[in-house]
Short mmCIF file of C-alpha atoms and ligand atoms in Angstrom, two decimals:
data_model
loop_
_atom_site.label_atom_id
_atom_site.label_comp_id
_atom_site.label_asym_id
_atom_site.label_seq_id
_atom_site.Cartn_x
_atom_site.Cartn_y
_atom_site.Cartn_z
CA MET A 6 8.25 -15.13 1.82
CA SER A 7 8.59 -17.96 4.82
CA GLU A 8 5.64 -20.88 4.26
CA SER A 9 3.36 -20.02 7.13
CA THR A 10 3.61 -16.20 6.13
CA PHE A 11 2.49 -17.37 2.69
CA GLY A 12 0.30 -19.71 4.43
CA ARG A 13 -1.41 -17.12 6.06
CA ALA A 14 -2.14 -14.91 3.11
CA ALA A 15 -3.03 -17.68 0.43
CA ALA A 16 -5.66 -18.93 2.69
CA ILE A 17 -6.95 -15.41 3.06
CA ALA A 18 -7.14 -15.27 -0.60
CA ALA A 19 -8.07 -18.30 -1.09
CA LYS A 20 -11.60 -17.29 0.97
CA VAL A 21 -11.75 -14.20 -1.27
CA GLU A 22 -11.58 -16.14 -3.86
CA SER A 23 -14.63 -18.36 -3.07
CA PHE A 24 -16.54 -15.48 -2.34
CA VAL A 25 -16.05 -12.77 -4.72
CA ARG A 26 -16.76 -16.45 -7.58
CA ASP A 27 -19.36 -17.73 -5.67
CA VAL A 28 -21.67 -14.62 -4.40
CA VAL A 29 -20.09 -11.53 -6.25
CA ILE A 30 -20.00 -12.38 -9.78
CA PRO A 31 -23.13 -12.60 -9.85
CA PHE A 32 -24.20 -9.25 -9.50
CA GLU A 33 -22.61 -8.15 -12.12
CA LYS A 34 -26.09 -7.66 -13.84
CA ASP A 35 -27.48 -5.94 -11.42
CA PRO A 36 -29.04 -3.48 -12.40
CA ARG A 37 -28.63 -1.14 -9.60
CA ARG A 38 -26.25 1.93 -11.34
CA ASP A 39 -25.33 5.18 -11.23
CA HIS A 40 -26.26 7.66 -13.89
CA HIS A 41 -22.51 6.43 -15.87
CA GLY A 42 -23.17 2.56 -14.75
CA ALA A 43 -21.25 2.96 -11.55
CA PRO A 44 -22.82 0.72 -9.20
CA THR A 45 -24.61 2.55 -5.99
CA ASP A 46 -24.08 3.29 -2.78
CA GLU A 47 -27.00 0.80 -1.53
CA LEU A 48 -26.00 -1.75 -4.15
CA VAL A 49 -21.80 -2.10 -2.64
CA ASP A 50 -23.26 -1.80 1.38
CA GLU A 51 -24.99 -5.08 -0.02
CA LEU A 52 -22.37 -6.54 -1.21
CA LYS A 53 -20.07 -5.15 2.01
CA GLU A 54 -22.66 -6.84 4.15
CA LEU A 55 -22.18 -10.11 2.77
CA ALA A 56 -18.53 -10.33 2.38
CA ARG A 57 -18.63 -8.75 6.17
CA ARG A 58 -20.78 -12.13 6.70
CA ALA A 59 -17.95 -13.99 4.79
CA GLY A 60 -14.98 -13.18 6.94
CA VAL A 61 -13.17 -11.50 3.86
CA LEU A 62 -14.16 -7.60 4.33
CA THR A 63 -11.25 -5.77 4.19
CA PRO A 64 -9.73 -8.94 4.47
CA HIS A 65 -5.63 -7.04 3.86
CA ILE A 66 -5.61 -5.36 7.43
CA LEU A 67 -6.16 -8.35 10.20
CA ASP A 68 -8.25 -7.54 13.19
CA ASP A 69 -4.92 -5.83 15.53
CA HIS A 70 -4.98 -3.69 12.40
CA THR A 71 -1.77 -4.57 11.07
CA HIS A 72 -1.18 -4.43 7.63
CA LEU A 73 -0.47 -8.14 5.67
CA THR A 74 2.69 -7.09 4.04
CA GLN A 75 2.74 -5.98 0.18
CA ARG A 76 3.63 -9.64 -1.19
CA GLU A 77 1.11 -11.14 1.10
CA THR A 78 -1.12 -7.82 0.09
CA ALA A 79 -1.21 -8.83 -4.01
CA LEU A 80 -2.10 -12.57 -3.14
CA VAL A 81 -5.05 -10.91 -1.77
CA LEU A 82 -5.61 -8.63 -3.77
CA GLN A 83 -5.77 -10.17 -6.84
CA LYS A 84 -8.08 -12.38 -5.81
CA SER A 85 -10.75 -9.46 -5.50
CA GLY A 86 -10.64 -8.57 -8.24
CA LEU A 87 -11.56 -11.39 -10.16
CA SER A 88 -14.72 -8.94 -10.77
CA PRO A 89 -15.28 -5.57 -11.15
CA LEU A 90 -18.00 -5.59 -8.17
CA GLY A 91 -15.11 -7.92 -5.98
CA PRO A 92 -13.15 -4.48 -4.71
CA LEU A 93 -15.56 -2.92 -3.42
CA ALA A 94 -17.90 -5.40 -1.97
CA CYS A 95 -14.26 -6.81 -0.11
CA ASN A 96 -13.41 -3.09 1.25
CA THR A 97 -10.12 -3.53 -1.44
CA ALA A 98 -11.24 -0.86 -3.36
CA ALA A 99 -9.44 2.60 -4.32
CA PRO A 100 -9.47 4.84 -3.74
CA ASP A 101 -10.18 3.74 0.84
CA GLU A 102 -7.97 1.24 0.47
CA GLY A 103 -4.54 3.83 -0.16
CA ASN A 104 -6.47 6.12 1.77
CA MET A 105 -6.45 3.81 4.76
CA TYR A 106 -2.49 2.46 4.08
CA LEU A 107 -2.13 6.28 4.24
CA LEU A 108 -3.91 6.80 7.62
CA GLY A 109 -3.02 3.38 8.91
CA LYS A 110 1.03 5.01 8.25
CA VAL A 111 1.53 8.81 9.23
CA GLY A 112 -2.41 8.99 10.61
CA SER A 113 -2.05 10.68 14.74
CA ASP A 114 -4.45 8.62 17.43
CA PHE A 115 -7.51 11.06 16.80
CA LEU A 116 -7.54 10.80 13.16
CA LYS A 117 -7.16 6.65 12.92
CA GLN A 118 -9.75 6.89 15.73
CA ARG A 119 -11.84 9.20 13.92
CA TYR A 120 -11.64 8.14 10.10
CA LEU A 121 -9.55 5.27 9.55
CA HIS A 122 -11.83 2.87 11.93
CA PRO A 123 -14.68 3.26 9.78
CA LEU A 124 -13.39 2.61 6.90
CA LEU A 125 -11.89 -0.42 8.19
CA ARG A 126 -15.18 -1.50 8.82
CA GLY A 127 -16.72 -0.49 6.05
CA SER A 128 -19.37 1.93 7.07
CA CYS A 129 -18.50 4.94 4.96
CA ARG A 130 -16.04 5.83 2.33
CA SER A 131 -13.65 8.49 1.46
CA ALA A 132 -11.70 10.39 -1.91
CA PHE A 133 -8.72 11.78 -2.18
CA PHE A 134 -8.37 15.78 -3.81
CA MET A 135 -5.40 16.13 -5.92
CA SER A 136 -5.56 16.59 -9.36
CA GLU A 137 -7.24 19.94 -10.64
CA PRO A 138 -8.68 20.82 -13.75
CA ALA A 139 -6.98 21.56 -16.91
CA GLU A 140 -8.60 24.41 -17.65
CA ASP A 141 -7.37 26.01 -14.85
CA GLY A 142 -3.89 25.19 -15.16
CA GLY A 143 -3.65 23.21 -11.96
CA ALA A 144 -2.68 19.83 -11.00
CA GLY A 145 -2.19 16.79 -13.13
CA SER A 146 0.56 14.99 -14.14
CA ASP A 147 2.34 17.99 -12.83
CA PRO A 148 1.50 18.17 -9.10
CA SER A 149 3.61 21.11 -8.21
CA MET A 150 1.32 23.04 -10.86
CA MET A 151 -1.41 23.32 -7.62
CA LYS A 152 -3.62 26.31 -7.02
CA THR A 153 -5.76 24.81 -4.46
CA THR A 154 -4.17 27.16 -1.34
CA ALA A 155 -4.51 26.52 2.65
CA VAL A 156 -3.99 30.35 4.68
CA LEU A 157 -3.95 29.62 8.21
CA LYS A 158 -6.06 32.11 10.20
CA SER A 159 -5.48 32.29 13.83
CA ASP A 160 -6.87 28.76 15.12
CA HIS A 161 -7.97 27.37 11.58
CA TRP A 162 -7.08 26.29 7.89
CA VAL A 163 -9.25 28.28 4.74
CA VAL A 164 -8.92 25.48 1.69
CA ASN A 165 -9.70 27.30 -1.73
CA GLY A 166 -9.64 26.00 -5.40
CA ARG A 167 -11.02 23.73 -7.55
CA LYS A 168 -10.38 19.59 -8.29
CA ALA A 169 -10.98 17.29 -11.11
CA PHE A 170 -11.52 13.37 -11.64
CA ILE A 171 -12.46 13.10 -7.43
CA THR A 172 -13.11 9.51 -7.40
CA GLY A 173 -16.44 8.86 -5.45
CA ALA A 174 -16.68 12.54 -4.23
CA GLN A 175 -20.23 12.49 -4.84
CA GLY A 176 -21.26 10.23 -1.98
CA ALA A 177 -18.30 10.19 0.55
CA GLN A 178 -18.08 10.50 3.92
CA ILE A 179 -14.24 11.36 4.10
CA GLY A 180 -11.70 13.23 2.27
CA ILE A 181 -8.02 13.94 2.06
CA VAL A 182 -7.71 16.94 0.22
CA MET A 183 -4.47 18.36 -0.61
CA ALA A 184 -3.67 21.84 -0.30
CA LYS A 185 -0.85 24.60 -1.29
CA SER A 186 0.23 26.75 2.05
CA ASP A 187 3.40 28.87 2.37
CA ALA A 188 5.38 25.75 3.49
CA GLY A 189 4.26 23.93 0.59
CA ALA A 190 1.85 21.20 0.18
CA CYS A 191 -0.91 20.08 2.98
CA LEU A 192 -3.01 17.19 3.22
CA PHE A 193 -6.33 17.75 5.70
CA ILE A 194 -8.81 14.84 6.09
CA VAL A 195 -12.25 16.21 6.30
CA ASP A 196 -15.66 15.60 6.90
CA LEU A 197 -17.80 14.98 4.13
CA PRO A 198 -20.26 16.46 2.46
CA ASP A 199 -19.42 19.62 3.68
CA PRO A 200 -21.11 23.03 1.83
CA ALA A 201 -18.25 24.11 1.42
CA ILE A 202 -17.20 21.41 -0.93
CA GLN A 203 -19.73 21.55 -4.06
CA VAL A 204 -19.80 18.99 -6.79
CA GLU A 205 -20.17 21.12 -9.95
CA ARG A 206 -20.37 17.85 -12.76
CA ILE A 207 -19.53 14.26 -12.89
CA PRO A 208 -18.06 13.81 -16.16
CA LYS A 209 -19.31 10.37 -18.04
CA THR A 210 -15.76 8.49 -18.57
CA ILE A 211 -14.96 5.27 -20.09
CA ASP A 212 -14.79 3.20 -17.11
CA ASN A 213 -17.86 3.28 -14.51
CA SER A 214 -17.13 0.58 -11.47
CA MET A 215 -16.26 3.53 -8.99
CA PRO A 216 -18.96 4.47 -7.00
CA GLY A 217 -19.66 8.25 -7.72
CA GLY A 218 -17.74 8.45 -10.89
CA HIS A 219 -15.10 10.96 -11.03
CA ALA A 220 -16.09 14.17 -10.09
CA THR A 221 -15.16 17.85 -10.71
CA VAL A 222 -15.52 20.16 -6.99
CA LYS A 223 -15.40 23.48 -5.92
CA ILE A 224 -14.14 24.41 -2.48
CA THR A 225 -15.38 27.69 -1.05
CA ASP A 226 -13.71 28.37 2.12
CA LEU A 227 -13.90 25.40 3.53
CA ARG A 228 -12.66 25.58 7.24
CA VAL A 229 -10.36 23.08 8.50
CA GLY A 230 -9.29 22.40 12.44
CA PRO A 231 -5.22 22.36 13.06
CA GLU A 232 -5.89 18.75 14.42
CA HIS A 233 -7.24 17.74 10.91
CA LEU A 234 -3.67 18.58 9.45
CA LEU A 235 -2.36 15.06 8.27
CA GLY A 236 1.51 15.81 9.72
CA ARG A 237 3.12 18.95 9.26
CA SER A 238 2.24 21.52 6.89
CA GLY A 239 4.84 21.83 3.76
CA GLU A 240 5.02 18.04 4.29
CA GLY A 241 2.08 16.81 2.39
CA PHE A 242 4.05 15.42 -1.01
CA THR A 243 6.11 13.41 1.06
CA TYR A 244 3.05 11.51 2.93
CA ALA A 245 1.46 11.72 -0.95
CA GLN A 246 4.25 9.37 -1.24
CA VAL A 247 3.69 6.51 1.31
CA ARG A 248 0.66 6.37 -0.30
CA LEU A 249 2.02 6.79 -3.78
CA ALA A 250 3.66 3.20 -4.41
CA PRO A 251 1.54 0.81 -2.67
CA ALA A 252 -1.77 2.70 -3.82
CA ARG A 253 -0.05 2.12 -7.89
CA LEU A 254 0.32 -1.59 -7.03
CA SER A 255 -3.14 -2.27 -5.70
CA HIS A 256 -4.23 -1.33 -8.87
CA CYS A 257 -2.12 -3.11 -10.46
CA MET A 258 -2.86 -6.61 -8.48
CA ARG A 259 -6.73 -5.63 -8.61
CA TRP A 260 -6.66 -5.56 -12.51
CA LEU A 261 -4.18 -8.13 -13.16
CA GLY A 262 -7.08 -10.30 -10.87
CA ALA A 263 -9.78 -8.72 -13.48
CA CYS A 264 -8.00 -9.53 -16.39
CA ILE A 265 -7.51 -13.28 -15.38
CA ARG A 266 -10.82 -13.28 -15.03
CA ALA A 267 -11.08 -12.10 -18.95
CA GLN A 268 -8.16 -14.32 -20.17
CA GLU A 269 -10.85 -17.46 -18.90
CA ILE A 270 -14.01 -16.12 -20.78
CA ALA A 271 -11.95 -15.37 -23.49
CA VAL A 272 -10.63 -19.04 -23.28
CA HIS A 273 -14.07 -20.40 -23.18
CA TYR A 274 -15.31 -18.70 -26.17
CA ALA A 275 -12.87 -19.94 -28.07
CA ASN A 276 -13.28 -23.77 -26.94
CA GLY A 277 -16.34 -23.51 -27.59
CA ARG A 278 -16.63 -21.21 -31.05
CA GLU A 279 -15.75 -22.87 -34.18
CA ALA A 280 -14.75 -20.80 -37.39
CA PHE A 281 -13.93 -22.61 -40.60
CA GLY A 282 -14.41 -26.25 -39.52
CA LYS A 283 -12.52 -25.69 -36.25
CA THR A 284 -12.07 -24.51 -32.80
CA LEU A 285 -11.31 -21.44 -33.06
CA ILE A 286 -8.40 -21.59 -30.38
CA ASP A 287 -6.82 -24.56 -32.90
CA HIS A 288 -6.47 -21.33 -35.86
CA GLU A 289 -2.44 -20.30 -34.70
CA GLY A 290 -3.60 -16.73 -34.68
CA VAL A 291 -6.39 -17.09 -31.60
CA GLY A 292 -4.28 -19.78 -30.28
CA PHE A 293 -1.26 -17.25 -30.14
CA MET A 294 -2.97 -14.47 -28.94
CA LEU A 295 -4.10 -16.26 -25.89
CA ALA A 296 -0.99 -17.73 -25.02
CA GLU A 297 0.98 -14.24 -25.27
CA ASN A 298 -1.90 -13.16 -22.68
CA THR A 299 -0.59 -16.03 -20.21
CA ILE A 300 2.92 -14.76 -21.07
CA ASP A 301 1.76 -10.77 -19.66
CA LEU A 302 -0.34 -12.19 -17.16
CA LYS A 303 2.49 -13.97 -15.65
CA LEU A 304 4.65 -10.74 -16.07
CA ALA A 305 1.92 -8.77 -15.08
CA GLU A 306 2.26 -10.90 -11.41
CA LEU A 307 5.73 -11.09 -11.72
CA MET A 308 6.28 -7.05 -11.67
CA ILE A 309 3.57 -6.75 -8.83
CA ASP A 310 5.59 -9.62 -6.70
CA TRP A 311 9.21 -7.80 -7.38
CA CYS A 312 7.49 -4.40 -6.96
CA ALA A 313 5.30 -5.26 -3.49
CA GLY A 314 9.03 -7.04 -2.17
CA VAL A 315 10.84 -4.00 -2.86
CA ILE A 316 8.52 -1.94 -0.69
CA ASP A 317 8.77 -4.22 2.19
CA THR A 318 11.49 -3.77 2.19
CA GLY A 319 10.43 -0.27 4.10
CA THR A 320 11.52 2.23 0.83
CA LEU A 321 8.99 4.14 -1.04
CA ALA A 322 10.10 2.27 -4.52
CA ILE A 323 9.22 5.47 -6.47
CA ALA A 324 11.17 4.47 -9.17
CA GLU A 325 10.34 0.44 -8.87
CA SER A 326 6.96 1.51 -8.93
CA SER A 327 6.20 3.68 -11.74
CA MET A 328 8.18 0.42 -13.54
CA ALA A 329 5.55 -1.61 -12.32
CA LYS A 330 2.45 0.71 -12.81
CA VAL A 331 3.63 1.45 -16.90
CA ALA A 332 4.63 -2.51 -16.98
CA VAL A 333 1.40 -4.19 -15.55
CA SER A 334 -1.31 -1.56 -17.27
CA GLU A 335 0.49 -1.81 -20.60
CA CYS A 336 0.44 -5.37 -20.44
CA LEU A 337 -3.18 -5.69 -19.33
CA MET A 338 -3.57 -3.63 -21.41
CA ARG A 339 -3.01 -5.72 -23.97
CA VAL A 340 -4.29 -9.01 -22.69
CA ALA A 341 -8.19 -7.29 -22.46
CA ASP A 342 -7.15 -5.99 -25.99
CA ARG A 343 -6.16 -9.61 -27.50
CA CYS A 344 -9.43 -10.74 -25.02
CA VAL A 345 -12.10 -8.39 -27.09
CA GLN A 346 -10.50 -10.03 -30.06
CA VAL A 347 -10.34 -13.70 -29.94
CA MET A 348 -14.18 -12.96 -28.24
CA GLY A 349 -15.14 -11.30 -32.04
CA GLY A 350 -18.67 -9.03 -32.01
CA THR A 351 -19.29 -10.72 -28.17
CA GLY A 352 -16.53 -9.04 -26.89
CA LEU A 353 -17.79 -6.49 -27.79
CA THR A 354 -20.88 -6.33 -25.86
CA ASP A 355 -21.88 -6.35 -22.19
CA ASP A 356 -22.91 -9.80 -22.84
CA THR A 357 -19.63 -10.65 -20.50
CA VAL A 358 -17.50 -8.53 -18.24
CA VAL A 359 -14.90 -8.36 -20.83
CA GLU A 360 -15.72 -5.28 -22.65
CA GLN A 361 -15.67 -3.45 -19.09
CA ILE A 362 -12.40 -5.13 -18.04
CA TYR A 363 -11.19 -3.61 -21.27
CA ARG A 364 -12.83 0.13 -20.78
CA GLU A 365 -11.46 -0.09 -16.77
CA VAL A 366 -7.69 -1.27 -17.58
CA ARG A 367 -7.47 1.90 -20.67
CA ALA A 368 -8.36 4.74 -17.84
CA PHE A 369 -5.93 2.79 -15.18
CA ARG A 370 -3.29 3.02 -18.09
CA ILE A 371 -4.42 7.40 -16.98
CA TYR A 372 -4.52 7.42 -13.47
CA ASP A 373 -1.62 7.19 -10.46
CA GLY A 374 0.51 8.63 -13.87
CA PRO A 375 -0.18 8.23 -17.29
CA THR A 376 2.32 6.24 -18.60
CA GLU A 377 4.63 8.22 -20.44
CA VAL A 378 4.85 10.58 -16.58
CA HIS A 379 6.83 7.60 -15.35
CA LYS A 380 8.80 6.63 -17.80
CA TRP A 381 9.93 10.46 -18.02
CA ALA A 382 10.69 10.17 -14.44
CA LEU A 383 12.45 6.88 -15.18
CA ALA A 384 14.33 8.65 -17.60
CA LYS A 385 15.73 11.49 -15.19
CA LYS A 386 16.83 9.23 -12.98
CA ILE A 387 18.56 7.11 -15.64
CA LYS A 388 20.32 10.65 -16.13
CA ARG A 389 20.92 11.57 -12.45
CA ASP A 390 22.59 7.94 -12.17
CA TRP A 391 24.92 8.42 -15.12
CA LYS A 392 25.77 11.82 -13.68
CA ALA A 393 26.39 10.51 -10.70
CA SER A 394 28.44 7.40 -11.78
CA THR A 395 30.98 9.28 -13.83
CA ALA A 396 31.35 12.16 -11.07
C1 LIG B 413 -10.78 7.72 -13.77
C2 LIG B 413 -9.91 8.54 -13.41
C3 LIG B 413 -9.94 8.48 -11.68
C4 LIG B 413 -9.01 9.60 -11.69
N1 LIG B 413 -9.51 10.17 -9.55
C5 LIG B 413 -8.59 10.66 -9.19
C6 LIG B 413 -8.82 10.52 -7.24
O1 LIG B 413 -9.32 10.32 -6.95
N2 LIG B 413 -7.97 11.88 -7.06
C7 LIG B 413 -7.24 12.42 -7.85
O2 LIG B 413 -6.89 13.53 -7.21
N3 LIG B 413 -7.12 12.38 -9.16
C8 LIG B 413 -7.92 11.79 -9.57
N4 LIG B 413 -7.52 11.02 -11.14
C9 LIG B 413 -6.63 11.89 -12.46
C10 LIG B 413 -5.51 11.76 -12.31
O3 LIG B 413 -4.71 11.28 -11.51
C11 LIG B 413 -4.64 12.24 -13.44
O4 LIG B 413 -5.72 12.39 -14.84
C12 LIG B 413 -3.50 12.30 -14.09
O5 LIG B 413 -2.25 12.57 -13.09
C13 LIG B 413 -3.52 12.81 -15.03
O6 LIG B 413 -3.33 14.27 -15.34
P1 LIG B 413 -4.18 15.37 -16.18
O7 LIG B 413 -5.78 13.89 -15.99
O8 LIG B 413 -4.48 16.52 -15.72
O9 LIG B 413 -3.27 14.95 -17.68
P2 LIG B 413 -2.19 15.90 -18.08
O10 LIG B 413 -1.67 16.53 -16.74
O11 LIG B 413 -2.79 17.20 -18.97
O12 LIG B 413 -1.54 14.98 -19.36
C14 LIG B 413 -1.75 14.88 -20.69
C15 LIG B 413 -0.56 13.55 -20.79
O13 LIG B 413 -0.07 14.44 -21.19
C16 LIG B 413 1.31 13.19 -21.02
N5 LIG B 413 2.18 14.21 -20.09
C17 LIG B 413 2.37 14.58 -19.13
N6 LIG B 413 3.69 14.66 -19.00
C18 LIG B 413 4.09 14.01 -19.16
C19 LIG B 413 5.90 14.17 -19.14
N7 LIG B 413 6.36 14.42 -18.37
N8 LIG B 413 6.42 13.11 -20.23
C20 LIG B 413 5.91 12.64 -21.65
N9 LIG B 413 4.30 13.09 -21.92
C21 LIG B 413 3.79 14.04 -20.94
C22 LIG B 413 0.56 12.16 -21.01
O14 LIG B 413 0.49 11.11 -21.85
C23 LIG B 413 -0.51 12.78 -20.44
O15 LIG B 413 -1.51 11.21 -20.43
C24 LIG B 413 -7.90 10.77 -11.90
C25 LIG B 413 -8.43 10.14 -13.70
C26 LIG B 413 -8.63 9.14 -13.92
C27 LIG B 413 -9.00 9.08 -15.42
#
């Protein structure tokens, strides 16, 4: 990264950090939460307005709608992640961030105008409908098991199926729905709410940072005009792959920021609390946990920077983002766990944000591909490469 480019991103990141630390963190105890503890839209809208005034709303996308490079984005999103509320305030949160990226890359002018621009302004939120309920034998780790259908009827598509774990479906204004046509997977952009898309239930989950929770929805005879098809019929997995690597990596960036904060809180505790005649940090067991955290946080940062650099070359970075997702989610889990441990009983309470970060990172080991699925895909690639090298 050139000095001037680095300077541009560093300046934005510094503004985001001040905003999150000074303005957002005091809202962490705000009682405006939904049934499973996620911030309400009222709270998020208030935070977005504060971000707008501070000049840090959608900070990774510039006024001319160009996107920071992935390496630059890493600096900015990490700072927005210092609080679980930070990405919501700054409009860098999933799934909107990944949906904006996808629409920016492959949306038609019509789709950009109608759906991307309001998302960039932070005036609405979106959901990505891909996974399906296990009880239906639908798409989960294996997206090719997709059961939701899209049938072309003269001048419009008709979509039917059920979806599971759809983050933010409840309360979203825009949906990107994946379904299977005769030609293969398709992605449709639709307005929400739509009476054809019904939320069946919103399970209570281990995490609670994302507004609307993770809904199970039923889609019955959803009518979609052809101009709402993203790209061509049958190309849905190709377009989803455009979103895949950057979206995976942006989770890594935000949760790295959160774990840096957890470490700060654990360090503060370990320096202020005594046991057996000395401060906790002077006990080798505690000091070593904090030292291991420092090492893991640096590993995560470097892995993100490496993968971001690969995406910046214009490749899909499928294997690289799998490696980064596994490495970062697993090492951040270790960091969050050690922070809880260092803080004793306090680490388990909601007196600090550490317990929430622990729960959020646990969920991150599942979404955007569970660790085992990435390892399995990498193992298949290793076999393919070996066969090619010995052919
Ligand atoms: C908090 C959260 C938010 C989510 N948000 C969204 C969203 O907005 N939109 C959306 O479409 N989906 C979303 N998901 C769904 C998520 O993408 C799926 O949970 C994930 O793909 C795994 O699918 P599954 O839950 O059906 O697990 P399953 O497919 O049932 O897999 C269960 C376990 O089997 C193991 N496994 C599977 N395949 C292999 C393999 N090849 N080798 C070894 N082990 C394997 C893994 O350990 C895996 O965890 C979300 C999930 C969570 C938890």
